Coordinates of C-alpha atoms in Angstrom, one line a residue:
Chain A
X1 CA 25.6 2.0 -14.9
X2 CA 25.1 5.6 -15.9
X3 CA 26.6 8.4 -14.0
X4 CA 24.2 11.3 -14.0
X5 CA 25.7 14.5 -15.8
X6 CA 23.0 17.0 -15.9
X7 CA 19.7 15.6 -13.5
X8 CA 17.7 18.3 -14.5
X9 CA 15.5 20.3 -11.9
X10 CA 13.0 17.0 -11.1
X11 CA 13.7 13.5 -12.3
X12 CA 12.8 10.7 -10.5
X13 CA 12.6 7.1 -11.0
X14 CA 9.0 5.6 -11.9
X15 CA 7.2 2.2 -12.4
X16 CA 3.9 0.8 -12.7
X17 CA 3.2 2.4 -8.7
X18 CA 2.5 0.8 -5.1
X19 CA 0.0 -1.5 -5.9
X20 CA -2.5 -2.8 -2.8
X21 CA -1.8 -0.2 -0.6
X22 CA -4.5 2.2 -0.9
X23 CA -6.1 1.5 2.2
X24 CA -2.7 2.4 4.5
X25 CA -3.2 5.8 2.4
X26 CA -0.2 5.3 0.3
X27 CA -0.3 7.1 -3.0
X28 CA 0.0 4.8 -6.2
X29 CA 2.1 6.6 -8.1
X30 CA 4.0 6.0 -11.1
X31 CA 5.0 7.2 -14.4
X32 CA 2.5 10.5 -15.0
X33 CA 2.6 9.6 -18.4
X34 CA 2.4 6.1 -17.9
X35 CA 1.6 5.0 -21.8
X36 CA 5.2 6.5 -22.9
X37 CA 7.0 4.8 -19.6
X38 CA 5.3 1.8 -21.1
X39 CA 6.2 2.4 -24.6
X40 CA 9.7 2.5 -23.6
X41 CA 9.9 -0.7 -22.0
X42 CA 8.3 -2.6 -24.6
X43 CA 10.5 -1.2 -27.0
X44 CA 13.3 -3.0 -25.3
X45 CA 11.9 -5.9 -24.2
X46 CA 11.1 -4.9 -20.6
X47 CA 8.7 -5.8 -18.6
X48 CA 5.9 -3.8 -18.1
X49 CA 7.0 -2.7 -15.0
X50 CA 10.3 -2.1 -15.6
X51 CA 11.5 0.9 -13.9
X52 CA 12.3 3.8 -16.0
X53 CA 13.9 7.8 -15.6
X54 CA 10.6 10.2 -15.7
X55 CA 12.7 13.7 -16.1
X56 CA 10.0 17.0 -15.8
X57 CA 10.4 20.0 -18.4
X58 CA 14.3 19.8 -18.3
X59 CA 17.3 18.7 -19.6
X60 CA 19.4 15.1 -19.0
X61 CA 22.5 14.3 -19.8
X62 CA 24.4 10.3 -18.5
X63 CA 28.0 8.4 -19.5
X64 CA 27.5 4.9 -19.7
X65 CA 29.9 3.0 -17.7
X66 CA 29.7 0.0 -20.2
X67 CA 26.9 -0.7 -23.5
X68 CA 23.3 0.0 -23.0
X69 CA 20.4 0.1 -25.1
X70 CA 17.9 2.9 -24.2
X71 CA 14.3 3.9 -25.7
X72 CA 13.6 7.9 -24.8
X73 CA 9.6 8.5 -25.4
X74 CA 7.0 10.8 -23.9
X75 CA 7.6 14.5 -24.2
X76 CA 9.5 15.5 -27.7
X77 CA 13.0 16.5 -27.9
X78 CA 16.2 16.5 -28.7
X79 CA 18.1 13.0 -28.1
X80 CA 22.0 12.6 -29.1
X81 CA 25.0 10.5 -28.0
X82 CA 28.1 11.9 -28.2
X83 CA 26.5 15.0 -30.0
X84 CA 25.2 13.0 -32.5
X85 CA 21.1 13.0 -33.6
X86 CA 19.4 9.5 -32.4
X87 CA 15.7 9.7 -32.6
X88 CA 13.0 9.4 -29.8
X89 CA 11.0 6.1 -29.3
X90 CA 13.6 3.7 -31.3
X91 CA 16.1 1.5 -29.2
X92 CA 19.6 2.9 -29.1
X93 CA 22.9 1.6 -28.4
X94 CA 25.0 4.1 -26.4
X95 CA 28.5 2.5 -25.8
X96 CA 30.6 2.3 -23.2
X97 CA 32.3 6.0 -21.8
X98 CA 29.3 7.9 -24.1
X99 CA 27.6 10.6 -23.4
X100 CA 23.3 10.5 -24.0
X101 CA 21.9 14.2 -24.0
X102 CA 18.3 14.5 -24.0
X103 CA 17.3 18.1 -24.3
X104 CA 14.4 20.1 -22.4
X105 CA 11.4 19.0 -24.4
X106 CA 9.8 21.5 -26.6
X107 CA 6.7 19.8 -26.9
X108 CA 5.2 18.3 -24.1
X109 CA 6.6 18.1 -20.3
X110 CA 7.3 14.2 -19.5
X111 CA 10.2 12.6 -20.9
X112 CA 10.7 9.0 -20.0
X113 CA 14.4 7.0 -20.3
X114 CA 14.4 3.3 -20.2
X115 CA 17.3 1.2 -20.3
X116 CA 17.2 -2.9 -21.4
X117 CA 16.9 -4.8 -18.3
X118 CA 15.2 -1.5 -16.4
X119 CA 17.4 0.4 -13.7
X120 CA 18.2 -2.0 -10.7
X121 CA 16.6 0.3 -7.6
X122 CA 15.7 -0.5 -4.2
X123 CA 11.6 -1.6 -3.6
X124 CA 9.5 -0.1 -1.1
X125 CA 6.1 -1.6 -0.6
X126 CA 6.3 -3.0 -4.2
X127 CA 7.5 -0.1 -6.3
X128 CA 10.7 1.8 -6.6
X129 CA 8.6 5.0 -7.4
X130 CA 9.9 8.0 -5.6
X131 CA 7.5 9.6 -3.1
X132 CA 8.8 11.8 -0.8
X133 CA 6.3 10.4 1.8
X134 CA 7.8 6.5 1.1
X135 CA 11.5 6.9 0.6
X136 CA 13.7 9.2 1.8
X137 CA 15.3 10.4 -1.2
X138 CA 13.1 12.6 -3.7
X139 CA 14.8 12.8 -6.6
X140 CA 17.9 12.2 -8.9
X141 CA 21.1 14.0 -7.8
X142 CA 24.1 15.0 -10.4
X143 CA 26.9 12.9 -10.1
X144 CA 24.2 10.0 -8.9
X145 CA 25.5 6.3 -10.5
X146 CA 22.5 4.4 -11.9
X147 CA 22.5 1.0 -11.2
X148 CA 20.8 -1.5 -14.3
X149 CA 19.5 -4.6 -14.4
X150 CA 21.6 -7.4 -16.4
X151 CA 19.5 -8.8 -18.8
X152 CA 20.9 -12.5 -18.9
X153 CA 19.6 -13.9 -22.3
X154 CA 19.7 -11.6 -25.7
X155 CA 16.4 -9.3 -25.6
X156 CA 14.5 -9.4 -28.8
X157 CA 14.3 -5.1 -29.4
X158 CA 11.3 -3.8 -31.7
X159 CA 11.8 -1.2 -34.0
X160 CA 9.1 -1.4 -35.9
X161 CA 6.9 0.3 -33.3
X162 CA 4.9 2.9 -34.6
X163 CA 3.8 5.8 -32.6
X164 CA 1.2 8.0 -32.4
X165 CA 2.1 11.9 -31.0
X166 CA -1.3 13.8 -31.8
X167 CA -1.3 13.0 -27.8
X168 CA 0.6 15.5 -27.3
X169 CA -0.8 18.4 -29.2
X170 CA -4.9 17.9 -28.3
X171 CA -6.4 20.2 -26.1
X172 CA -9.5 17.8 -25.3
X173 CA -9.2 16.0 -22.1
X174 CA -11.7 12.7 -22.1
X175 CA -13.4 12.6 -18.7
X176 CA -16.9 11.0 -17.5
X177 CA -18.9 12.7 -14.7
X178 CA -18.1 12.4 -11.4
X179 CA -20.1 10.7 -8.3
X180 CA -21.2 14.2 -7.0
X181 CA -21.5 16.1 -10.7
X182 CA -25.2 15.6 -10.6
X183 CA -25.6 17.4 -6.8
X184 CA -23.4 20.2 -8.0
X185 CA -26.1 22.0 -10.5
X186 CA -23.9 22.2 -13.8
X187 CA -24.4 21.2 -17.0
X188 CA -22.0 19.2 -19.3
X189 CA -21.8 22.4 -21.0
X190 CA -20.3 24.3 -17.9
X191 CA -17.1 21.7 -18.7
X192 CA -17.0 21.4 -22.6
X193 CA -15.3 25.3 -22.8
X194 CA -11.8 26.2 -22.4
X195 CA -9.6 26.1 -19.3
X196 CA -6.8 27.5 -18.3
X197 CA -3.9 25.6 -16.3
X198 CA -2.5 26.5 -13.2
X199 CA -0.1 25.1 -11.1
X200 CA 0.6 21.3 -10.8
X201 CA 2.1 18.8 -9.5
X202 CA 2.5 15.1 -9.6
X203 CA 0.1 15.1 -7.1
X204 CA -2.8 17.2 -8.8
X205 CA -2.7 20.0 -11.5
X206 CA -5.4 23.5 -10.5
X207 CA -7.3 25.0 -12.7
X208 CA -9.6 28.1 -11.6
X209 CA -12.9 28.4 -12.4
X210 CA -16.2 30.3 -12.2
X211 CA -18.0 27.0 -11.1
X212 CA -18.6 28.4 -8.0
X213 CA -21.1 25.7 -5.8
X214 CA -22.6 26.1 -1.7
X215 CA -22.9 22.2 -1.9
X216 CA -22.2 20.9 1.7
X217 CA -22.2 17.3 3.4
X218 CA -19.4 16.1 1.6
X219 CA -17.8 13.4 3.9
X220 CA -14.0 12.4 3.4
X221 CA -14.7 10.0 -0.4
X222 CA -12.2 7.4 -2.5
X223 CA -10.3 9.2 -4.9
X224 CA -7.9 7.9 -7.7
X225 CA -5.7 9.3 -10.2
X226 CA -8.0 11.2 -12.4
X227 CA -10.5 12.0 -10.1
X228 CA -11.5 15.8 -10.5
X229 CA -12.8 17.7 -7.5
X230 CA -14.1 21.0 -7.6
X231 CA -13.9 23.5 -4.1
X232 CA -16.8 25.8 -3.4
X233 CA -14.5 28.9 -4.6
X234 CA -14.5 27.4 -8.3
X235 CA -10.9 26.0 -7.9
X236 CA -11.1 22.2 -9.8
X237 CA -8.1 19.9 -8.2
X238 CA -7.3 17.1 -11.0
X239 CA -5.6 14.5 -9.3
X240 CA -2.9 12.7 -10.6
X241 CA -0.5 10.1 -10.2
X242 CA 0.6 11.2 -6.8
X243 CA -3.0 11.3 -5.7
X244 CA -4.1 11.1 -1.8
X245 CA -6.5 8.3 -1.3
X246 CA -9.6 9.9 -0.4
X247 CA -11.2 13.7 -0.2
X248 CA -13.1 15.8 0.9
X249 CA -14.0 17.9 -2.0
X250 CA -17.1 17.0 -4.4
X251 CA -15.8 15.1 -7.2
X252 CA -17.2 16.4 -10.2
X253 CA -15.4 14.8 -13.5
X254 CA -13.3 12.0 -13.8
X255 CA -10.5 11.5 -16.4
X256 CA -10.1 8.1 -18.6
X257 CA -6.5 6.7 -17.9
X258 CA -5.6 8.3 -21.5
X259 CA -7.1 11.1 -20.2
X260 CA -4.7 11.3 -17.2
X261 CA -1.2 10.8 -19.7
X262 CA -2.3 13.5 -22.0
X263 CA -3.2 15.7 -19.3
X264 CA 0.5 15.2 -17.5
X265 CA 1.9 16.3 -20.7
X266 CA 0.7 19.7 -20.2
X267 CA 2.0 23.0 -18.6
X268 CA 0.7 25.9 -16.8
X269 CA -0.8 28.3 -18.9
X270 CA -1.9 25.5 -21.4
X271 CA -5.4 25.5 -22.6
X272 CA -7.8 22.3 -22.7
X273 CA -11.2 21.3 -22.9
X274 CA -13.7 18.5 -21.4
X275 CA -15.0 16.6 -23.6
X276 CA -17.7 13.7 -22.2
X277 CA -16.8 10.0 -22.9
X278 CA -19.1 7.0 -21.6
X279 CA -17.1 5.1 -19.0
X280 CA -16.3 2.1 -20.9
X281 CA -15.4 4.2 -23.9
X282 CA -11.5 3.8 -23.6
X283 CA -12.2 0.2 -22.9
X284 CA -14.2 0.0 -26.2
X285 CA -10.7 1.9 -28.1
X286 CA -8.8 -0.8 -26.6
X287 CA -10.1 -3.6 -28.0
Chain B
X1 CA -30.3 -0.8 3.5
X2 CA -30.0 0.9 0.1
X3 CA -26.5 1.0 -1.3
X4 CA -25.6 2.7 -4.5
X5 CA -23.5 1.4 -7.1
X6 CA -21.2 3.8 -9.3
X7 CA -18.6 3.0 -11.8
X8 CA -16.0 5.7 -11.3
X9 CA -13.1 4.4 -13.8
X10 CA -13.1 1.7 -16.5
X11 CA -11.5 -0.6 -13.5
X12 CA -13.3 0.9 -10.6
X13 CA -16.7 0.7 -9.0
X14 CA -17.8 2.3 -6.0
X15 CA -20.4 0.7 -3.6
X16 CA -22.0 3.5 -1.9
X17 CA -23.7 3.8 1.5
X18 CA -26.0 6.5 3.1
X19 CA -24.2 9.2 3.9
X20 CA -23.8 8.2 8.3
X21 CA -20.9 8.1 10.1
X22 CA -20.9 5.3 12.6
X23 CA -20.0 2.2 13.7
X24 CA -22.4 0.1 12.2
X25 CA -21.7 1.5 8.5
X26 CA -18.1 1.3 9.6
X27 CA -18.5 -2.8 10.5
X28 CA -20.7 -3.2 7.6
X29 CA -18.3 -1.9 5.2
X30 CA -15.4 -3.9 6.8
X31 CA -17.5 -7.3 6.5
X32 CA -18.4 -6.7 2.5
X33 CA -14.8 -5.7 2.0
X34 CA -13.2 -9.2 3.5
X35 CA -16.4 -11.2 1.4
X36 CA -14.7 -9.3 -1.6
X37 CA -11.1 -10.0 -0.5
X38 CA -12.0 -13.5 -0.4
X39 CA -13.8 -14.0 -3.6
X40 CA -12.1 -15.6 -6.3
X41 CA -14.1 -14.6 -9.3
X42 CA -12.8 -11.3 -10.1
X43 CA -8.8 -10.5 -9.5
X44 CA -9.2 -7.1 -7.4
X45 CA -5.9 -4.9 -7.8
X46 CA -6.8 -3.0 -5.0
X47 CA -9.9 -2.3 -2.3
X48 CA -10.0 0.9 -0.2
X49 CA -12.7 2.5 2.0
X50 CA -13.3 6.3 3.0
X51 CA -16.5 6.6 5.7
X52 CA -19.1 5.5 3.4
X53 CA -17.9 4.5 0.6
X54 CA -16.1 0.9 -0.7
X55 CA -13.6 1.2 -3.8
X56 CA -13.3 -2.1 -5.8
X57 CA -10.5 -1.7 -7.9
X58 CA -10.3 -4.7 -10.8
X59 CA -7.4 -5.9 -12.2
X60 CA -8.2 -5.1 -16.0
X61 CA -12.0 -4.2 -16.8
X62 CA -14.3 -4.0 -13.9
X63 CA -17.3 -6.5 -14.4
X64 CA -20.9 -4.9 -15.0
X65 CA -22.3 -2.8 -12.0
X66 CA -25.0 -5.3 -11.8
X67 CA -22.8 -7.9 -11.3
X68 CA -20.8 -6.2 -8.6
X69 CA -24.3 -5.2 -7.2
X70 CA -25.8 -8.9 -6.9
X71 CA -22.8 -10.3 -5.7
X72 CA -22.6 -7.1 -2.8
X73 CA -26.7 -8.1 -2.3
X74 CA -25.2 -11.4 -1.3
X75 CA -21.9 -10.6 0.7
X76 CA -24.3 -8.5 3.3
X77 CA -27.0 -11.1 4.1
X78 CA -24.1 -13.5 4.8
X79 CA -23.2 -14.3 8.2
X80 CA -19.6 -13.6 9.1
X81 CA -18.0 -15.3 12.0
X82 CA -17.2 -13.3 15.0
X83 CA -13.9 -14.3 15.4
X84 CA -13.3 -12.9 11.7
X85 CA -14.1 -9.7 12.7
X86 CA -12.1 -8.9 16.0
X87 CA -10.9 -5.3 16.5
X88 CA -8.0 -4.4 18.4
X89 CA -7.3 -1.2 20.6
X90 CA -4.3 0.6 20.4
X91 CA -3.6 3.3 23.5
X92 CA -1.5 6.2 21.7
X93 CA 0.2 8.1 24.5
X94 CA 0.3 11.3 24.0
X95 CA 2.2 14.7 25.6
X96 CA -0.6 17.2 25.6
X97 CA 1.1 20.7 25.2
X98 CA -0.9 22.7 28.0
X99 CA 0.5 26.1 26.8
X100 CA 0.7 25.9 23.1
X101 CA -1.3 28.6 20.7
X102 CA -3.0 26.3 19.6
X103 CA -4.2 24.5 22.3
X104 CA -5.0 28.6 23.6
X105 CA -6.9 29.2 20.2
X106 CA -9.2 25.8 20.9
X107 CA -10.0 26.9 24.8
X108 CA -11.0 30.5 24.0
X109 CA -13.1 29.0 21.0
X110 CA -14.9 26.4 22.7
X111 CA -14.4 28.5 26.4
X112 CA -12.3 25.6 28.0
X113 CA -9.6 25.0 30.5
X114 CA -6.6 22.8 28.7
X115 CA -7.2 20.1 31.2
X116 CA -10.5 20.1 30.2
X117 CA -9.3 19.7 26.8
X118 CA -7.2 17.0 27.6
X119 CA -10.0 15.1 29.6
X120 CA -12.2 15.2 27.1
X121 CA -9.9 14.0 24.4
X122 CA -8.6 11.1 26.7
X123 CA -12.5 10.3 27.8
X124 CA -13.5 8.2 24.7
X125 CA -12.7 5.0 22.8
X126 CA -12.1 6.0 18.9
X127 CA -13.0 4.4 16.2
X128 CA -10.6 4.0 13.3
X129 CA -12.9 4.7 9.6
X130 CA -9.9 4.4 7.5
X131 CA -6.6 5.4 6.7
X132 CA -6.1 8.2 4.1
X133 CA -4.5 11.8 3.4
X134 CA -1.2 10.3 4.0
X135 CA 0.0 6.8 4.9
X136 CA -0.7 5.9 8.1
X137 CA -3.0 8.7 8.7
X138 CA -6.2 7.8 10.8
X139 CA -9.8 8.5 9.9
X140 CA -11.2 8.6 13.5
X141 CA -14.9 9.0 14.5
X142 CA -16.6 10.1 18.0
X143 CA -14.1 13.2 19.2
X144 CA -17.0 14.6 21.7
X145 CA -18.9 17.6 19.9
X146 CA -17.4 20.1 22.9
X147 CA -14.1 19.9 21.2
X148 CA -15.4 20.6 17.6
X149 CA -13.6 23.4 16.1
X150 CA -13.1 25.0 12.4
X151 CA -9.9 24.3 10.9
X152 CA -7.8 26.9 10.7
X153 CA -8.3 29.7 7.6
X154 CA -4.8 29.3 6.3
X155 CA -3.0 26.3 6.9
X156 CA 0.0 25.4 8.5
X157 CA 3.1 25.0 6.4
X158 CA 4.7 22.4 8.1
X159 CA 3.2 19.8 11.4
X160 CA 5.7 17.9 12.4
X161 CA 5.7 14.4 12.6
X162 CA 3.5 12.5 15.8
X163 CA 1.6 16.0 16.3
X164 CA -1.7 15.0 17.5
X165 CA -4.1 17.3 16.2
X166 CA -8.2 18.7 16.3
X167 CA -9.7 19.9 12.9
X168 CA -13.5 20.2 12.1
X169 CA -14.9 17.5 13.5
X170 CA -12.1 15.0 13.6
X171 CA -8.8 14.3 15.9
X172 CA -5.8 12.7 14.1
X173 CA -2.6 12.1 14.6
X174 CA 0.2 13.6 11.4
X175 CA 2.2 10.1 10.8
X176 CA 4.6 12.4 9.1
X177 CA 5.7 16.1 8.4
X178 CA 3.1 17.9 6.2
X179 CA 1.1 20.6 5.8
X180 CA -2.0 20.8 7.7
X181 CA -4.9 22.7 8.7
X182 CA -5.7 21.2 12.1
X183 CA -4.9 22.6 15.5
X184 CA -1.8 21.0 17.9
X185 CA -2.8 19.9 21.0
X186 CA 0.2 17.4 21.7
X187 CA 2.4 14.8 20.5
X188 CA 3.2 11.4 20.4
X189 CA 6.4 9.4 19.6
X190 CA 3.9 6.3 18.7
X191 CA 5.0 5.7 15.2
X192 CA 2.4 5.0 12.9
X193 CA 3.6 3.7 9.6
X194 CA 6.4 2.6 8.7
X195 CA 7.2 1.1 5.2
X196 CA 10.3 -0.8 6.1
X197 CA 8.0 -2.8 8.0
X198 CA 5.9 -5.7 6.9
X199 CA 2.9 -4.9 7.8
X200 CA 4.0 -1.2 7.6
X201 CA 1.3 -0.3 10.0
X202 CA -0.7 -2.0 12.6
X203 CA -3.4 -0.3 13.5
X204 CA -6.7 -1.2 10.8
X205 CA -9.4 0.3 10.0
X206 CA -12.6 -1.1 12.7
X207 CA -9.8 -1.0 15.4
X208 CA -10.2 1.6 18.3
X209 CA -7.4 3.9 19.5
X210 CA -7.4 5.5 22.8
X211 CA -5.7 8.5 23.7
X212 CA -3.4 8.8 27.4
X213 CA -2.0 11.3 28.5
X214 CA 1.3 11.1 29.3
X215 CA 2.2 15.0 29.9
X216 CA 3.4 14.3 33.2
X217 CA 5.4 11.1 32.9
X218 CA 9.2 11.8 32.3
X219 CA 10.4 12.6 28.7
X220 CA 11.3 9.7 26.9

């Protein structure tokens, strides 16, 4: 187990999401970043849907109750046990009765903790993702004991992972355009300029615009992670992880799935900027 | 009928309808969603509907829109047995709040008594378009027009849980407490997800729900 030291101001446990149960309205969620939650678990052997520590723009600090090998990725910072330099996105032993510290990122928002064997918590609905409208607790609490998985046979680890972190510093957010983008009266080149960031959320991140629009009969539409609506005051609502099943705003842009874990890497008052992919672009990247 | 087809993410493809809220879209929808259910050719992660729209979600890459288009050409000339498509009603009962602010703001606006209210919000079978905005909340169609009001301008911080509300053109019921923008007119202690249960809801979309009044039963 880990006994929670420092939680940080919002950390929550994340997998892969509530899969199949978009049509009782029940958010997906997930990691944010869901490349680096993934990362981490391949690095240790997981699964791929493991479940892992997501902990937002803060610091973390656990004791181990016995020996556990942990993979920190996402966000970059600042990873030691017992006060001692480890790096990020390489498995690490931490022995029994030491301390891992993981700093506040200083580049980057979403820091992600795995553990071999992934931390042992209760499913709802398939996922052990906290969402305050599923499960009744929100988030991790100080002096909180983390329960892990015992991984029965010897887990090959990889080390030889290499990883990319230019995901972090872009500005360019890959997006297609949207089911309504063509009713709206904008060009491509409305989107490809800069943006500032507002609030967000793991729900949706607000940017405001000058895209103001009087386009009307929009019914209640599908929406997904990524889906970008735009209200008629100019206000664009990019849903993430967190995202509500349908809406009733036009749905101007929609981000690729890369698109979606660069953007949750990003603060308020961070700058980005569209820039137009064809929709089976990331596909193509993949292969 | 002409449906559109549009590929929203690299595993997702819409299948659009006209833009008409009614029963016979609602059915339509319901019938091509089970023929995709069913199929075995593609693995669908997920499949979700709003009032005129289908969501296939694929696991992996989503096949070509012309694929998912001949196939959906297909599913709606088939026949699908009647027994495959029976809907339920469910009666919510409901403790209309006679003397609330909100219930005052909706008969001033639409110049109404709040039994009149009340009437006319118990007077007609709903129809159940989907669930969305929060699990377990109800997409319902046919609240009659004399009870159509605009939301309000700032919305409310916090409706609690079972508040059965009017906003726009829609009635709902808040399975949960949340921000809102709809006007109160009662509550209910109906509850209508739960995810500790398997299924954690009951009530699917094509089913009807029925309002009663229960305002002068004893508390329960």
């Amino acid at each position: 187990m880990m006994e929670v030291l420092k939680p940080g101001f919002f950390t929550t446990f994340q997998d892969q999401g509530r899969i199949g149960w978009l049509s009782y309205g029940v958010p997906l969620g997930g990691a944010m970043d869901f490349r680096s939650a993934r990362l981490a678990n391949a690095i240790l052997g997981n699964k791929v849907d493991a479940t892992c520590v997501e902990i937002t723009d803060s610091e973390f600090w656990c004791r181990m109750t016995k020996d556990h090998s942990v993979a920190v990725t996402g966000a970059l910072c600042k990873v030691a046990i017992d006060g001692e330099n480890v790096p990020m996105n390489r498995p690490v032993l931490c022995g029994e009765d030491s301390v891992l510290s993981i700093s506040k990122p200083h580049q980057g928002v979403r820091v992600y903790l795995g553990v071999q064997g992934g931390f042992d918590v209760e499913k709802l609905l398939g996922s052990s993702s906290y969402h305050d409208f599923v499960l009744p607790q929100s988030r991790i609490k100080k002096s909180e004991m983390l329960a892990i998985h015992t991984t029965s046979q010897h887990v090959e680890v990889r080390t030889g992972v290499k990883v990319d972190t230019s995901f972090l510093s872009t500005m360019e957010i890959e997006v297609v355009v949207g089911p309504e983008f063509a009713k709206l009266g904008f060009a491509l080149a409305d989107f490809q300029k800069e943006f500032l960031l507002g609030d967000n959320n793991r729900m949706g991140y607000f940017v405001k615009t000058n895209l103001k629009h009087n386009y009307k009969g929009m019914l209640s539409s599908i929406t997904t992670p990524g889906t970008v609506q735009l209200t008629s005051s100019g206000k664009l609502i990019v849903l993430m992880r967190d995202a509500q099943a349908t809406g009733g705003y036009p749905r101007v842009l929609q981000l690729t799935e890369n698109a979606i874990n660069v953007l949750s890497q990003k603060r308020k008052g961070d700058i980005v900027r569209f820039k137009f992919v064809d929709v089976t672009y990331s596909l193509k990247k993949a292969k | 009928m002409d449906l559109t087809y549009w590929q929203l993410t690299e595993n997702t493809i819409l299948i659009q309808w006209p833009l008409v809220v009614d029963r016979k879209t609602l059915e339509e929808i319901i019938k091509v969603k089970r023929l995709w259910s069913d199929q075995k050719l593609y693995r669908l992660r997920d499949i979700y509907k709003a009032y005129t729209e289908l969501s296939l979600v694929f696991e992996g890459a989503a096949p070509s829109v012309d694929t998912v288009r001949e196939m959906t050409v297909d599913y709606m000339t088939e026949e699908v047995r009647i027994e495959d498509l029976e809907f339920s009603n469910h009666e919510i009962p409901v403790r209309y709040n006679l003397v609330g602010e909100d219930m005052m703001h909706i008969c001033k606006s639409k110049n109404l008594l709040p039994e009149q209210v009340v009437a006319l919000h118990t007077s007609v079978l709903y129809d159940v378009h989907f669930v969305g905005f929060l699990p377990g909340f109800l997409y319902l169609g046919n609240l009659p027009e004399s009870l159509h009001v605009d939301r309000k301008s700032t919305p409310s911080r916090r409706i609690k849980k079972g508040s059965v509300a009017i906003g726009g053109s829609q009635t709902g019921i808040y399975p949960m407490d949340s921000p809102g923008g709809w006007w109160i007119i009662g509550r209910t202690n109906k509850v209508l997800f739960d995810p500790e249960e398997e299924p954690p809801m009951l009530i699917r979309e094509g089913d009807y729900v029925t309002f009663v009044d229960v305002s002068q039963e004893e508390r329960l």
